[in-house]
PDB file of C-alpha atoms in Angstrom:
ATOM      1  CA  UNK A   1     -22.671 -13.045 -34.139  1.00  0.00           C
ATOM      2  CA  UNK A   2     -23.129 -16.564 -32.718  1.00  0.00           C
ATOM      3  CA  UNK A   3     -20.081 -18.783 -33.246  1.00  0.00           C
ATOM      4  CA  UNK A   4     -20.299 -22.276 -33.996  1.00  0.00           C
ATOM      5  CA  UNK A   5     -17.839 -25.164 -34.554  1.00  0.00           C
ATOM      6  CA  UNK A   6     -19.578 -28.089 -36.121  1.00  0.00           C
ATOM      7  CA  UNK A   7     -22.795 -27.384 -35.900  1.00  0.00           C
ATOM      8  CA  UNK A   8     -21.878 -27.122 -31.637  1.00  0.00           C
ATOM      9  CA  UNK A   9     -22.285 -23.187 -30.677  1.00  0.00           C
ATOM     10  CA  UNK A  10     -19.105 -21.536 -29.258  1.00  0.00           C
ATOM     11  CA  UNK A  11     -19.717 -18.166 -27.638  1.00  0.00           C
ATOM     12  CA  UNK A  12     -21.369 -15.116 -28.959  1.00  0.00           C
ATOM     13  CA  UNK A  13     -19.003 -12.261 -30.638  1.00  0.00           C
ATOM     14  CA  UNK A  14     -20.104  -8.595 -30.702  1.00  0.00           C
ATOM     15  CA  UNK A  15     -17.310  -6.552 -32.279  1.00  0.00           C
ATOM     16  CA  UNK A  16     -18.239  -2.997 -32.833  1.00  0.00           C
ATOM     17  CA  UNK A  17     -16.841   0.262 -34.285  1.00  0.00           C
ATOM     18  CA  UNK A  18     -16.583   3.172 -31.594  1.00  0.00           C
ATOM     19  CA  UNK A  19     -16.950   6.726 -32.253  1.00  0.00           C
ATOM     20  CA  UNK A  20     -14.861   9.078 -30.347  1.00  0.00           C
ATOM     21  CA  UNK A  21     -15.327  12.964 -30.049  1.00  0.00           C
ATOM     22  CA  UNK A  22     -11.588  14.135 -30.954  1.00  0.00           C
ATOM     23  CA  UNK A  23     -11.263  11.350 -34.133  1.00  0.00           C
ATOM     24  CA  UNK A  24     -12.816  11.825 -37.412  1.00  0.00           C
ATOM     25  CA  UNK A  25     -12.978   7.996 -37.783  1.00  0.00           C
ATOM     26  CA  UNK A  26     -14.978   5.427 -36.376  1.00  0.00           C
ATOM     27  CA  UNK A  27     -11.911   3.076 -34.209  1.00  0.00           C
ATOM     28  CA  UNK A  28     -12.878  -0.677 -34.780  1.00  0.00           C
ATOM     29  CA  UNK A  29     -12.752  -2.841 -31.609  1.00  0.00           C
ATOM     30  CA  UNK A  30     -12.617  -6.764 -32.524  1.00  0.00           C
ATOM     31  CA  UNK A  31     -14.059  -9.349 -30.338  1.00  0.00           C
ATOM     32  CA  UNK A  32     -11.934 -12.276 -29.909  1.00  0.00           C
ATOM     33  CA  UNK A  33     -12.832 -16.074 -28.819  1.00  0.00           C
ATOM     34  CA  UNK A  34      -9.712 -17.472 -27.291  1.00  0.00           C
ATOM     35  CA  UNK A  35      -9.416 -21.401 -26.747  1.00  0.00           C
ATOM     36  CA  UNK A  36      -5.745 -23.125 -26.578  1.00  0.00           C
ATOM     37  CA  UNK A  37      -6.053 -24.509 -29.775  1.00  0.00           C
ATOM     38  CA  UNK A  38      -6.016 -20.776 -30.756  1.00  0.00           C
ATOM     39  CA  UNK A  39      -7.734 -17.656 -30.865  1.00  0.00           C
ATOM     40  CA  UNK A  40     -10.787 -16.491 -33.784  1.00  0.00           C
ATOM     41  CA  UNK A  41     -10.878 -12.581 -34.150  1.00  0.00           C
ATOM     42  CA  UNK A  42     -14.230 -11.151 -35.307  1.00  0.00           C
ATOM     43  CA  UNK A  43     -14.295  -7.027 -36.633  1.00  0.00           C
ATOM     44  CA  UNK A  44     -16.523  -5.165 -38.033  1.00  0.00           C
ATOM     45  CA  UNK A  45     -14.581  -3.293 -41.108  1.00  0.00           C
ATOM     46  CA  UNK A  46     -17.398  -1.050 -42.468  1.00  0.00           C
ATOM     47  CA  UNK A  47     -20.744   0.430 -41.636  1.00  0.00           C
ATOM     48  CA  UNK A  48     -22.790   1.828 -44.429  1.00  0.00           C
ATOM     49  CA  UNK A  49     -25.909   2.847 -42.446  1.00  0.00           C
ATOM     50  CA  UNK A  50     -27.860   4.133 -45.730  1.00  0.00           C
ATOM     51  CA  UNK A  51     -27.299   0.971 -47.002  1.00  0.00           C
ATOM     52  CA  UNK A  52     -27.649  -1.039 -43.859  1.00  0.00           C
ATOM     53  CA  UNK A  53     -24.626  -3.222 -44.253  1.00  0.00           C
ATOM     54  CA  UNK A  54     -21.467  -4.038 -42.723  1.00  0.00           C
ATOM     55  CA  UNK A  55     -18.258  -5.570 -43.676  1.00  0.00           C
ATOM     56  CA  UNK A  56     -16.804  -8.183 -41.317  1.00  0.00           C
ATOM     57  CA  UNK A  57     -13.365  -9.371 -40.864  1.00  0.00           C
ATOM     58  CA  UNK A  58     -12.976 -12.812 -39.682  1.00  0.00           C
ATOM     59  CA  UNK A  59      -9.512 -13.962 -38.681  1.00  0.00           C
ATOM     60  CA  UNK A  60      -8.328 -17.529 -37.428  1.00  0.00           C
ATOM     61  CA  UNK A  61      -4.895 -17.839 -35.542  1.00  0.00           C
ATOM     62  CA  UNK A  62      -3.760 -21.251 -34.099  1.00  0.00           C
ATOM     63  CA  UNK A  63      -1.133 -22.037 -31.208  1.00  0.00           C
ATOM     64  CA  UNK A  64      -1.986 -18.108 -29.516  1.00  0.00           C
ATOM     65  CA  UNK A  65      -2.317 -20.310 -26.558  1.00  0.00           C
ATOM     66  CA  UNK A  66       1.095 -22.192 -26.695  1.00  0.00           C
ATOM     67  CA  UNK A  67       2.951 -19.233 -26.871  1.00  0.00           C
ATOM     68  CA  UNK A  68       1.572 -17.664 -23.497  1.00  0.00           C
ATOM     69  CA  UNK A  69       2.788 -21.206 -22.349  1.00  0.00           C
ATOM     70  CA  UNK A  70       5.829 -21.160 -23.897  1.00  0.00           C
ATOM     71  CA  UNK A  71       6.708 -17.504 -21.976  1.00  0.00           C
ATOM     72  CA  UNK A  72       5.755 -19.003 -18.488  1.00  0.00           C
ATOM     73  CA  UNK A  73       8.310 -21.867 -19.534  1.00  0.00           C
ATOM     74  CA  UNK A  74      11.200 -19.573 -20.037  1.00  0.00           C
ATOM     75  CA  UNK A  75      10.010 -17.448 -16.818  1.00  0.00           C
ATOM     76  CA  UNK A  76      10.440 -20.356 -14.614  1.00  0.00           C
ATOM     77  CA  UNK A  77      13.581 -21.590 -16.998  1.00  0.00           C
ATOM     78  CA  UNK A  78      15.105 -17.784 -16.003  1.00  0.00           C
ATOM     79  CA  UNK A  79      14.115 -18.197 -12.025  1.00  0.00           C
ATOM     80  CA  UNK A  80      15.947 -21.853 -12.165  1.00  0.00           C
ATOM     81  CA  UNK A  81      19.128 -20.330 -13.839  1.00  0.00           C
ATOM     82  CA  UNK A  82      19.564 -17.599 -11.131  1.00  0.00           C
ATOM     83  CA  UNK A  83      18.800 -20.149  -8.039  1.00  0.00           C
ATOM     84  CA  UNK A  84      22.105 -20.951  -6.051  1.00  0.00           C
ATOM     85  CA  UNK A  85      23.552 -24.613  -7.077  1.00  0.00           C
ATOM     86  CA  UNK A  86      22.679 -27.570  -4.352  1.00  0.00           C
ATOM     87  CA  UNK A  87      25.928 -29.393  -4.820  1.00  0.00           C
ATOM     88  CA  UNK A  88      29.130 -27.927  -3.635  1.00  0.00           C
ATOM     89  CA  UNK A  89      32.048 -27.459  -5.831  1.00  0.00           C
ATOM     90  CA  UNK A  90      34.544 -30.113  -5.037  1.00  0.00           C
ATOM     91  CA  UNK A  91      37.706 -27.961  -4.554  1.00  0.00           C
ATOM     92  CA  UNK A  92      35.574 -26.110  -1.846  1.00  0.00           C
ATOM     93  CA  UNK A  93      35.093 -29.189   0.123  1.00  0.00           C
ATOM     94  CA  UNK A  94      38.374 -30.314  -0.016  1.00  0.00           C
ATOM     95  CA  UNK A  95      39.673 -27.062   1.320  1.00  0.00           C
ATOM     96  CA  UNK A  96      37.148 -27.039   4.279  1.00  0.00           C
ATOM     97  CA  UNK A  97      38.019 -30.935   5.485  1.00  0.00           C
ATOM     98  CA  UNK A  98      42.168 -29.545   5.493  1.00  0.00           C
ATOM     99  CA  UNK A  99      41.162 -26.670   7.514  1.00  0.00           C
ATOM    100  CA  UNK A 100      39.335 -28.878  10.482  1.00  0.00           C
ATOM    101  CA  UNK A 101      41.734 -31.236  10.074  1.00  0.00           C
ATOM    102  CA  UNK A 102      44.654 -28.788  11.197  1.00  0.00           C
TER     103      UNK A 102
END
C-alpha cells in the first residue's frame, strides 16, 4: 500500500498475515508508519483467496511520539532526584568552621 498525506507520498506499508505450522490461524502482522506527530497502523484483517479480497484495518494514533519523550523526561527527572545535592546543609558548615576553630 503506498501512503500518502495530501496528495505528498509517505512510505510504502506491506502488512501481511503469517502462517505458522503449530497454529490453525493465519497471525496478522501490521505495518506501522511512525512520525512524531503519531503513528498510522496498516493490517490486513482477512484473506479470502477464492474471492481474491482482503479486509484492511487502518488505524490512526496521534502523540505515540510524545509519550516515548515524555518517558526519557522522567528517566533523566529519576537520575536528577538520586544525584547528591551541590549545596551543603547549613548546620554542617557551621559545625565544621567550630571544629577548626578549636
Amino acid at each position: 500500500f503506498a501512503v500518502a498525506k495530501n496528495g505528498v507520498a509517505k512510505t510504502i506499508l506491506e502488512p501481511r498475515m503469517n502462517q505458522y505450522e503449530t497454529m490453525r490461524e493465519p497471525i496478522g502482522t501490521p505495518d506501522v508508519y511512525s512520525t512524531i506527530r503519531g503513528d498510522f497502523y496498516l493490517s490486513a484483517m482477512n484473506i479470502d483467496a477464492a474471492e481474491r479480497s482482503v479486509s484492511v484495518n487502518a488505524i490512526v494514533t496521534p502523540f505515540v511520539g510524545w509519550i516515548w519523550g515524555a518517558v526519557i523526561l522522567m528517566g533523566l527527572g529519576g537520575l536528577a532526584s538520586v544525584m547528591p545535592s551541590v549545596r551543603e546543609a547549613p548546620g554542617r558548615a557551621v559545625a565544621a568552621q567550630r571544629v577548626v576553630e578549636a
